[in-house]
Amino acid sequence: MYEGPVQDLIDELGKLPGVGPKSAQRIAFHLLSVEPPEIDRLKNALQRIRDGVQFCTVCGTVSDQEKCRICADARRDRTVICVVEEPKDVQAVERTREFKGRYHVLGGALNPLSGIGPDQLRIRELLARIANQEDGVDVSEVIIATDPNTEGEATATYLVRMMRDIPGLTVSRLASGLPMGGDLEFADELTLGRALSGRRELSRNA
Amino acid sequence: MYEGPVQDLIDELGKLPGVGPKSAQRIAFHLLSVEPPEIDRLKNALQRIRDGVQFCTVCGTVSDQEKCRICADARRDRTVICVVEEPKDVQAVERTREFKGRYHVLGGALNPLSGIGPDQLRIRELLARIANQEDGVDVSEVIIATDPNTEGEATATYLVRMMRDIPGLTVSRLASGLPMGGDLEFADELTLGRALSGRRELSRNA
């Protein structure tokens, strides 16, 4: 609709997830009005991403060192590994401040229709971490924190099967149930069903 | 929260209008997963915007030629000029397919608090277009299509004052009133007030 470079930029921005045609136009006109160094900073950030991002050689999250800050932190509990799908899931768990162990990023979830099988995920690396007694410490628990959807559940089931026979290892899964602050009335059947079957006993009278 | 270039990109994306921290993270991880040429296209589009965008020497909208497509189109009515604040307003009026004249982009609206006075807008150029009988054609009507807010109204009032004494020129303003498809119940007082005072007579019985 616009002519030349403005429309090209709107088209490119419109390909980004969550950016519709209206937002793309708004962002493009914003960039038309900012100082050139502002655009340069964005361009340079894109260039660095394009040059390739480093991943932690231990857990597989994005990192600017060979080991990410969490894997390099001696205060983190080396006996517990929380398995997640993506680096952003690491940040989500970190925000709870409840977890003191380390992570393992699979790089996705099993999805045969998209051609993602066990070999496309960092499952072999996870089993190696457990077998190799990294830093001479035995892993005692693996918490599976894949997404609570079809692919995440399938991945969890597969992981449990792979780790079932490792002696002394506990494998757990994040609880499913009603989200805090939510409303029972608006919970979907699946969530409410999980909340029911996973109910906790609060008291039991004689 | 993330390390290195990923966080830098999230920070830069988060400065764009309408892009919150969650969207910025989502876009950054999307860009991590795309092929390098995809990023190059976005980078190049940014570079071209940074190098400077050309504006139509007649109406002031963004253009890749000296004259934009509308100003260069001989089929457009040269006697009517629609005055808008921004290039995106040109596109909004074009979408109606109701207007066959040409445009004049002011580059904003009067806003003394932000230091935008008449000299910061392309008002002198508008008056020159009317006075100079561009292409030998007299301008017979100027439609003021600035935004229906405080700044846009002030700009409209100022423009009317500047053009009041030009012989043979009609100056009009877009109608204010209830938006089509809207709901009377949810209209704000100002809009409903405008709709009342601008009511159209449909019949008058003897």
CSV table of C-alpha atoms in Angstrom, one decimal:
chain,number,residue,atom,x,y,z
A,1,MET,CA,0.0,0.0,0.0
A,2,TYR,CA,2.9,2.3,0.7
A,3,GLU,CA,5.7,2.9,-1.7
A,4,GLY,CA,9.2,1.5,-1.6
A,5,PRO,CA,11.2,0.8,1.6
A,6,VAL,CA,8.4,1.7,4.0
A,7,GLN,CA,6.2,-1.1,2.6
A,8,ASP,CA,9.1,-3.5,2.5
A,9,LEU,CA,9.7,-2.9,6.2
A,10,ILE,CA,6.0,-3.3,7.0
A,11,ASP,CA,6.0,-6.6,5.1
A,12,GLU,CA,9.1,-7.9,6.9
A,13,LEU,CA,7.8,-6.8,10.4
A,14,GLY,CA,4.4,-8.4,9.5
A,15,LYS,CA,6.1,-11.8,9.3
A,16,LEU,CA,7.1,-11.7,13.0
A,17,PRO,CA,4.9,-13.7,15.4
A,18,GLY,CA,2.2,-11.6,17.0
A,19,VAL,CA,2.8,-8.6,14.7
A,20,GLY,CA,-0.3,-8.0,12.5
A,21,PRO,CA,-0.5,-5.5,9.6
A,22,LYS,CA,-1.6,-2.7,11.8
A,23,SER,CA,1.2,-3.1,14.3
A,24,ALA,CA,3.7,-3.6,11.5
A,25,GLN,CA,2.6,-0.2,10.1
A,26,ARG,CA,2.8,1.4,13.5
A,27,ILE,CA,6.3,0.1,14.2
A,28,ALA,CA,7.5,1.1,10.7
A,29,PHE,CA,6.3,4.7,11.1
A,30,HIS,CA,7.8,4.8,14.6
A,31,LEU,CA,11.2,3.7,13.1
A,32,LEU,CA,10.8,6.4,10.4
A,33,SER,CA,10.7,9.0,13.2
A,34,VAL,CA,13.5,7.8,15.5
A,35,GLU,CA,17.2,8.8,15.4
A,36,PRO,CA,19.4,6.5,13.2
A,37,PRO,CA,21.4,5.1,16.2
A,38,GLU,CA,18.2,3.6,17.5
A,39,ILE,CA,17.7,1.7,14.2
A,40,ASP,CA,21.4,0.7,14.3
A,41,ARG,CA,21.1,-0.9,17.8
A,42,LEU,CA,18.2,-3.0,16.5
A,43,LYS,CA,20.1,-3.9,13.3
A,44,ASN,CA,23.2,-4.9,15.3
A,45,ALA,CA,21.2,-7.0,17.7
A,46,LEU,CA,19.7,-8.8,14.7
A,47,GLN,CA,23.2,-9.2,13.2
A,48,ARG,CA,24.5,-10.9,16.4
A,49,ILE,CA,21.6,-13.3,16.4
A,50,ARG,CA,22.2,-14.0,12.8
A,51,ASP,CA,25.9,-14.7,13.5
A,52,GLY,CA,24.7,-17.5,15.7
A,53,VAL,CA,23.9,-17.7,19.4
A,54,GLN,CA,26.0,-19.9,21.7
A,55,PHE,CA,24.3,-22.6,23.7
A,56,CYS,CA,25.4,-23.9,27.1
A,57,THR,CA,27.3,-27.1,26.5
A,58,VAL,CA,25.8,-28.6,29.6
A,59,CYS,CA,22.1,-27.7,29.7
A,60,GLY,CA,21.6,-26.4,26.2
A,61,THR,CA,20.1,-23.0,27.1
A,62,VAL,CA,21.2,-19.8,25.3
A,63,SER,CA,24.4,-18.5,26.8
A,64,ASP,CA,27.2,-16.2,26.1
A,65,GLN,CA,29.8,-18.6,27.6
A,66,GLU,CA,30.6,-22.2,27.2
A,67,LYS,CA,28.6,-22.8,30.4
A,68,CYS,CA,25.5,-20.7,31.2
A,69,ARG,CA,25.3,-18.8,34.5
A,70,ILE,CA,23.1,-21.4,36.1
A,71,CYS,CA,25.3,-24.4,35.2
A,72,ALA,CA,28.4,-22.4,36.2
A,73,ASP,CA,26.9,-21.5,39.6
A,74,ALA,CA,28.4,-23.8,42.3
A,75,ARG,CA,25.6,-23.0,44.7
A,76,ARG,CA,23.0,-24.7,42.5
A,77,ASP,CA,22.0,-28.2,43.5
A,78,ARG,CA,23.6,-30.7,41.1
A,79,THR,CA,21.5,-33.6,42.2
A,80,VAL,CA,18.3,-32.3,40.6
A,81,ILE,CA,17.7,-31.6,36.9
A,82,CYS,CA,14.6,-29.9,35.6
A,83,VAL,CA,13.9,-30.8,32.0
A,84,VAL,CA,12.2,-28.2,29.9
A,85,GLU,CA,11.4,-27.7,26.2
A,86,GLU,CA,12.8,-24.3,25.5
A,87,PRO,CA,15.2,-21.7,27.0
A,88,LYS,CA,12.2,-19.4,27.8
A,89,ASP,CA,10.9,-22.2,30.1
A,90,VAL,CA,14.1,-22.0,32.1
A,91,GLN,CA,13.3,-18.3,32.7
A,92,ALA,CA,9.7,-19.2,33.6
A,93,VAL,CA,10.9,-21.7,36.3
A,94,GLU,CA,13.6,-19.3,37.5
A,95,ARG,CA,11.0,-16.6,38.1
A,96,THR,CA,9.3,-18.8,40.7
A,97,ARG,CA,12.5,-18.8,42.8
A,98,GLU,CA,11.4,-22.2,44.0
A,99,PHE,CA,13.9,-24.3,42.1
A,100,LYS,CA,17.6,-24.5,43.2
A,101,GLY,CA,18.7,-27.3,40.9
A,102,ARG,CA,19.9,-27.2,37.3
A,103,TYR,CA,18.1,-27.4,33.9
A,104,HIS,CA,18.2,-29.5,30.7
A,105,VAL,CA,16.7,-27.9,27.6
A,106,LEU,CA,15.4,-30.4,25.1
A,107,GLY,CA,14.9,-27.9,22.3
A,108,GLY,CA,11.3,-28.8,21.7
A,109,ALA,CA,8.9,-31.7,22.3
A,110,LEU,CA,8.1,-34.9,20.4
A,111,ASN,CA,5.9,-34.2,17.4
A,112,PRO,CA,6.0,-36.9,14.8
A,113,LEU,CA,3.8,-34.9,12.4
A,114,SER,CA,6.5,-32.2,12.3
A,115,GLY,CA,9.3,-34.8,12.0
A,116,ILE,CA,10.5,-34.2,15.6
A,117,GLY,CA,11.5,-37.6,17.1
A,118,PRO,CA,13.7,-38.4,20.1
A,119,ASP,CA,16.9,-37.8,17.9
A,120,GLN,CA,15.9,-34.2,17.2
A,121,LEU,CA,15.7,-33.5,20.9
A,122,ARG,CA,18.6,-33.3,23.4
A,123,ILE,CA,17.5,-36.6,25.1
A,124,ARG,CA,20.7,-38.5,24.5
A,125,GLU,CA,22.6,-35.6,26.2
A,126,LEU,CA,20.2,-35.8,29.2
A,127,LEU,CA,20.8,-39.5,29.7
A,128,ALA,CA,24.6,-38.9,29.3
A,129,ARG,CA,24.4,-36.2,32.0
A,130,ILE,CA,22.7,-38.7,34.4
A,131,ALA,CA,25.1,-41.6,33.5
A,132,ASN,CA,28.3,-39.6,33.6
A,133,GLN,CA,27.9,-38.3,37.1
A,134,GLU,CA,28.9,-34.8,36.0
A,135,ASP,CA,31.2,-33.2,38.5
A,136,GLY,CA,31.2,-36.5,40.4
A,137,VAL,CA,27.7,-35.9,41.8
A,138,ASP,CA,24.9,-38.4,41.3
A,139,VAL,CA,21.6,-37.0,39.9
A,140,SER,CA,18.9,-38.1,42.3
A,141,GLU,CA,15.8,-36.5,40.7
A,142,VAL,CA,14.7,-35.5,37.2
A,143,ILE,CA,11.7,-33.1,37.2
A,144,ILE,CA,9.9,-33.2,33.8
A,145,ALA,CA,8.6,-29.8,33.1
A,146,THR,CA,7.5,-30.1,29.5
A,147,ASP,CA,4.4,-28.2,28.5
A,148,PRO,CA,1.0,-29.7,29.7
A,149,ASN,CA,-0.2,-30.3,26.1
A,150,THR,CA,-0.2,-33.3,23.8
A,151,GLU,CA,3.4,-33.0,22.7
A,152,GLY,CA,4.7,-32.2,26.1
A,153,GLU,CA,2.8,-35.1,27.7
A,154,ALA,CA,4.1,-37.5,25.0
A,155,THR,CA,7.6,-36.3,25.6
A,156,ALA,CA,7.2,-36.8,29.4
A,157,THR,CA,5.9,-40.3,28.8
A,158,TYR,CA,8.9,-41.1,26.6
A,159,LEU,CA,11.4,-39.7,29.1
A,160,VAL,CA,9.9,-41.7,31.9
A,161,ARG,CA,10.2,-44.9,29.9
A,162,MET,CA,13.9,-44.1,29.1
A,163,MET,CA,14.8,-43.4,32.7
A,164,ARG,CA,12.6,-46.1,34.4
A,165,ASP,CA,15.5,-48.4,35.0
A,166,ILE,CA,18.2,-46.0,36.2
A,167,PRO,CA,18.9,-47.1,39.8
A,168,GLY,CA,18.3,-44.5,42.6
A,169,LEU,CA,16.8,-42.0,40.2
A,170,THR,CA,13.4,-40.3,41.0
A,171,VAL,CA,11.5,-39.0,38.0
A,172,SER,CA,8.7,-36.5,38.7
A,173,ARG,CA,6.4,-34.3,36.7
A,174,LEU,CA,5.0,-30.9,37.4
A,175,ALA,CA,1.5,-31.0,38.9
A,176,SER,CA,-1.5,-30.3,36.7
A,177,GLY,CA,-4.5,-28.6,38.1
A,178,LEU,CA,-6.4,-25.3,38.5
A,179,PRO,CA,-4.2,-22.3,37.9
A,180,MET,CA,-3.9,-20.1,41.0
A,181,GLY,CA,-6.1,-17.0,40.8
A,182,GLY,CA,-8.3,-18.8,38.3
A,183,ASP,CA,-12.0,-19.5,38.5
A,184,LEU,CA,-13.3,-23.0,38.7
A,185,GLU,CA,-16.3,-22.1,36.6
A,186,PHE,CA,-14.1,-21.2,33.7
A,187,ALA,CA,-11.7,-24.2,33.9
A,188,ASP,CA,-11.7,-26.5,30.9
A,189,GLU,CA,-12.8,-30.2,31.5
A,190,LEU,CA,-9.3,-31.5,31.0
A,191,THR,CA,-7.8,-29.2,33.6
A,192,LEU,CA,-10.6,-29.7,36.1
A,193,GLY,CA,-10.3,-33.5,35.5
A,194,ARG,CA,-6.6,-33.3,36.3
A,195,ALA,CA,-7.3,-31.2,39.4
A,196,LEU,CA,-9.8,-33.8,40.6
A,197,SER,CA,-7.6,-36.9,40.0
A,198,GLY,CA,-4.6,-35.1,41.5
A,199,ARG,CA,-6.5,-33.9,44.6
A,200,ARG,CA,-4.5,-33.6,47.9
A,201,GLU,CA,-5.9,-35.0,51.1
A,202,LEU,CA,-6.2,-32.2,53.7
A,203,SER,CA,-7.6,-34.3,56.6
A,204,ARG,CA,-9.0,-37.7,57.2
A,205,ASN,CA,-11.2,-38.3,60.2
A,206,ALA,CA,-11.2,-41.6,62.0
B,1,MET,CA,17.3,-12.3,32.1
B,2,TYR,CA,18.9,-14.1,29.2
B,3,GLU,CA,22.5,-13.9,28.4
B,4,GLY,CA,24.3,-11.9,25.7
B,5,PRO,CA,22.8,-11.2,22.3
B,6,VAL,CA,19.4,-12.8,22.9
B,7,GLN,CA,18.7,-10.3,25.8
B,8,ASP,CA,20.0,-7.4,23.7
B,9,LEU,CA,17.6,-8.3,20.9
B,10,ILE,CA,14.7,-8.6,23.4
B,11,ASP,CA,15.6,-5.2,24.8
B,12,GLU,CA,15.7,-3.6,21.4
B,13,LEU,CA,12.5,-5.2,20.3
B,14,GLY,CA,10.8,-4.2,23.5
B,15,LYS,CA,11.4,-0.5,22.7
B,16,LEU,CA,9.1,-0.8,19.6
B,17,PRO,CA,5.5,0.5,20.1
B,18,GLY,CA,3.0,-2.2,21.0
B,19,VAL,CA,5.7,-4.8,21.7
B,20,GLY,CA,5.8,-5.8,25.4
B,21,PRO,CA,8.4,-7.9,27.1
B,22,LYS,CA,6.5,-11.1,26.3
B,23,SER,CA,6.1,-10.4,22.6
B,24,ALA,CA,9.7,-9.2,22.4
B,25,GLN,CA,10.9,-12.6,23.8
B,26,ARG,CA,8.6,-14.5,21.5
B,27,ILE,CA,9.9,-12.5,18.4
B,28,ALA,CA,13.5,-13.0,19.5
B,29,PHE,CA,13.2,-16.8,19.9
B,30,HIS,CA,11.3,-16.9,16.6
B,31,LEU,CA,14.3,-15.1,15.0
B,32,LEU,CA,16.7,-17.6,16.6
B,33,SER,CA,14.9,-20.3,14.8
B,34,VAL,CA,14.5,-18.8,11.3
B,35,GLU,CA,17.0,-19.1,8.4
B,36,PRO,CA,19.6,-16.3,8.1
B,37,PRO,CA,18.2,-14.8,4.9
B,38,GLU,CA,15.0,-14.1,6.8
B,39,ILE,CA,16.9,-12.0,9.2
B,40,ASP,CA,18.9,-10.4,6.4
B,41,ARG,CA,15.6,-9.2,4.7
B,42,LEU,CA,14.5,-7.5,8.0
B,43,LYS,CA,18.0,-6.0,8.5
B,44,ASN,CA,18.1,-4.7,4.9
B,45,ALA,CA,14.6,-3.2,5.2
B,46,LEU,CA,15.8,-1.4,8.4
B,47,GLN,CA,18.9,-0.2,6.6
B,48,ARG,CA,16.9,1.4,3.8
B,49,ILE,CA,14.6,3.2,6.3
B,50,ARG,CA,17.7,4.3,8.1
B,51,ASP,CA,19.3,5.7,4.9
B,52,GLY,CA,16.3,8.0,4.7
B,53,VAL,CA,12.9,7.7,3.0
B,54,GLN,CA,11.9,10.0,0.2
B,55,PHE,CA,8.7,12.1,0.6
B,56,CYS,CA,6.5,13.3,-2.3
B,57,THR,CA,7.5,16.9,-3.1
B,58,VAL,CA,3.9,17.8,-3.7
B,59,CYS,CA,1.8,16.2,-0.9
B,60,GLY,CA,4.5,15.1,1.5
B,61,THR,CA,3.6,11.4,1.9
B,62,VAL,CA,6.2,8.7,1.8
B,63,SER,CA,7.1,7.9,-1.8
B,64,ASP,CA,9.9,6.2,-3.8
B,65,GLN,CA,9.7,8.8,-6.5
B,66,GLU,CA,9.8,12.6,-6.6
B,67,LYS,CA,6.0,12.5,-6.9
B,68,CYS,CA,4.0,9.8,-5.2
B,69,ARG,CA,1.6,7.6,-7.2
B,70,ILE,CA,-1.4,9.6,-6.3
B,71,CYS,CA,0.0,13.0,-7.1
B,72,ALA,CA,1.4,11.6,-10.4
B,73,ASP,CA,-1.9,10.1,-11.3
B,74,ALA,CA,-3.6,12.4,-13.9
B,75,ARG,CA,-7.0,10.8,-13.3
B,76,ARG,CA,-7.1,12.2,-9.7
B,77,ASP,CA,-9.2,15.4,-9.3
B,78,ARG,CA,-6.8,18.3,-8.8
B,79,THR,CA,-9.4,20.7,-7.6
B,80,VAL,CA,-9.9,18.9,-4.2
B,81,ILE,CA,-7.2,18.5,-1.5
B,82,CYS,CA,-7.7,16.3,1.5
B,83,VAL,CA,-5.5,17.5,4.4
B,84,VAL,CA,-4.3,14.8,6.8
B,85,GLU,CA,-1.8,14.5,9.6
B,86,GLU,CA,0.3,11.5,8.6
B,87,PRO,CA,1.0,9.2,5.6
B,88,LYS,CA,-1.0,6.4,7.2
B,89,ASP,CA,-4.1,8.7,7.2
B,90,VAL,CA,-3.7,8.9,3.4
B,91,GLN,CA,-4.0,5.1,3.3
B,92,ALA,CA,-7.0,5.2,5.6
B,93,VAL,CA,-8.9,7.6,3.3
B,94,GLU,CA,-7.8,5.7,0.2
B,95,ARG,CA,-9.3,2.5,1.7
B,96,THR,CA,-12.8,4.1,1.6
B,97,ARG,CA,-12.5,4.4,-2.2
B,98,GLU,CA,-14.7,7.5,-1.8
B,99,PHE,CA,-12.1,10.2,-2.4
B,100,LYS,CA,-10.9,11.0,-5.9
B,101,GLY,CA,-8.9,14.1,-5.2
B,102,ARG,CA,-5.3,14.5,-3.9
B,103,TYR,CA,-3.8,14.8,-0.4
B,104,HIS,CA,-1.7,17.1,1.7
B,105,VAL,CA,0.2,15.6,4.6
B,106,LEU,CA,0.9,18.0,7.4
B,107,GLY,CA,3.4,15.8,9.2
B,108,GLY,CA,1.5,16.0,12.5
B,109,ALA,CA,-0.9,18.3,14.4
B,110,LEU,CA,-0.5,21.5,16.3
B,111,ASN,CA,0.7,20.7,19.8
B,112,PRO,CA,2.3,23.6,21.6
B,113,LEU,CA,3.2,21.5,24.7
B,114,SER,CA,5.4,19.3,22.4
B,115,GLY,CA,6.8,22.4,20.6
B,116,ILE,CA,4.8,21.7,17.4
B,117,GLY,CA,3.6,25.0,16.0
B,118,PRO,CA,2.5,26.0,12.5
B,119,ASP,CA,6.1,26.2,11.3
B,120,GLN,CA,6.7,22.6,12.2
B,121,LEU,CA,3.8,21.4,10.0
B,122,ARG,CA,3.6,21.6,6.2
B,123,ILE,CA,1.0,24.4,6.3
B,124,ARG,CA,3.1,26.9,4.3
B,125,GLU,CA,3.4,24.3,1.6
B,126,LEU,CA,-0.4,23.8,1.6
B,127,LEU,CA,-1.1,27.5,1.2
B,128,ALA,CA,1.5,27.6,-1.6
B,129,ARG,CA,-0.2,24.7,-3.4
B,130,ILE,CA,-3.5,26.6,-3.3
B,131,ALA,CA,-2.0,30.0,-4.3
B,132,ASN,CA,0.2,28.6,-7.1
B,133,GLN,CA,-2.5,26.9,-9.1
B,134,GLU,CA,-0.5,23.8,-9.5
B,135,ASP,CA,-0.7,22.5,-13.0
B,136,GLY,CA,-2.9,25.5,-13.8
B,137,VAL,CA,-5.9,24.2,-12.0
B,138,ASP,CA,-7.7,26.1,-9.2
B,139,VAL,CA,-8.2,24.3,-5.9
B,140,SER,CA,-11.9,24.6,-5.2
B,141,GLU,CA,-12.2,22.6,-2.0
B,142,VAL,CA,-9.9,21.7,1.0
B,143,ILE,CA,-11.2,18.9,3.1
B,144,ILE,CA,-9.6,19.0,6.6
B,145,ALA,CA,-9.2,15.4,7.8
B,146,THR,CA,-7.1,15.8,10.8
B,147,ASP,CA,-7.8,13.5,13.8
B,148,PRO,CA,-11.0,14.2,15.8
B,149,ASN,CA,-9.0,15.0,19.0
B,150,THR,CA,-7.8,18.1,20.7
B,151,GLU,CA,-4.7,18.6,18.5
B,152,GLY,CA,-6.5,17.7,15.3
B,153,GLU,CA,-9.4,20.1,16.1
B,154,ALA,CA,-7.0,22.9,17.0
B,155,THR,CA,-5.1,22.3,13.7
B,156,ALA,CA,-8.4,22.3,11.8
B,157,THR,CA,-9.4,25.6,13.4
B,158,TYR,CA,-6.1,27.1,12.6
B,159,LEU,CA,-6.3,26.0,9.0
B,160,VAL,CA,-9.8,27.4,8.5
B,161,ARG,CA,-8.5,30.8,9.8
B,162,MET,CA,-5.6,30.7,7.4
B,163,MET,CA,-7.8,29.9,4.4
B,164,ARG,CA,-10.9,32.0,5.2
B,165,ASP,CA,-10.0,34.8,2.9
B,166,ILE,CA,-9.0,32.8,-0.2
B,167,PRO,CA,-11.6,33.6,-2.9
B,168,GLY,CA,-13.6,30.7,-4.3
B,169,LEU,CA,-12.3,28.1,-1.9
B,170,THR,CA,-14.6,25.9,0.1
B,171,VAL,CA,-13.0,24.5,3.3
B,172,SER,CA,-14.8,21.5,4.9
B,173,ARG,CA,-14.2,19.1,7.8
B,174,LEU,CA,-14.9,15.4,8.1
B,175,ALA,CA,-18.2,14.7,9.9
B,176,SER,CA,-18.1,13.7,13.5
B,177,GLY,CA,-20.7,11.4,14.9
B,178,LEU,CA,-21.4,7.8,15.9
B,179,PRO,CA,-19.1,5.2,14.3
B,180,MET,CA,-20.9,2.8,11.9
B,181,GLY,CA,-21.6,-0.6,13.4
B,182,GLY,CA,-21.2,1.0,16.9
B,183,ASP,CA,-23.6,1.0,19.7
B,184,LEU,CA,-25.3,4.2,21.0
B,185,GLU,CA,-25.2,2.9,24.5
B,186,PHE,CA,-21.4,2.8,24.5
B,187,ALA,CA,-20.7,6.1,22.7
B,188,ASP,CA,-18.9,8.6,24.8
B,189,GLU,CA,-20.6,11.9,25.6
B,190,LEU,CA,-18.5,14.0,23.3
B,191,THR,CA,-19.2,11.7,20.3
B,192,LEU,CA,-22.9,11.5,21.1
B,193,GLY,CA,-23.0,15.3,21.5
B,194,ARG,CA,-21.4,15.8,18.1
B,195,ALA,CA,-23.8,13.3,16.6
B,196,LEU,CA,-26.7,15.3,18.0
B,197,SER,CA,-25.5,18.7,17.0
B,198,GLY,CA,-24.6,17.4,13.5
B,199,ARG,CA,-27.9,15.5,13.0
B,200,ARG,CA,-29.3,15.3,9.5
B,201,GLU,CA,-32.9,16.1,8.7
B,202,LEU,CA,-34.6,13.1,7.1
B,203,SER,CA,-38.1,14.6,6.6
B,204,ARG,CA,-40.1,17.6,7.7
B,205,ASN,CA,-43.8,17.5,7.7
B,206,ALA,CA,-46.0,20.5,7.0
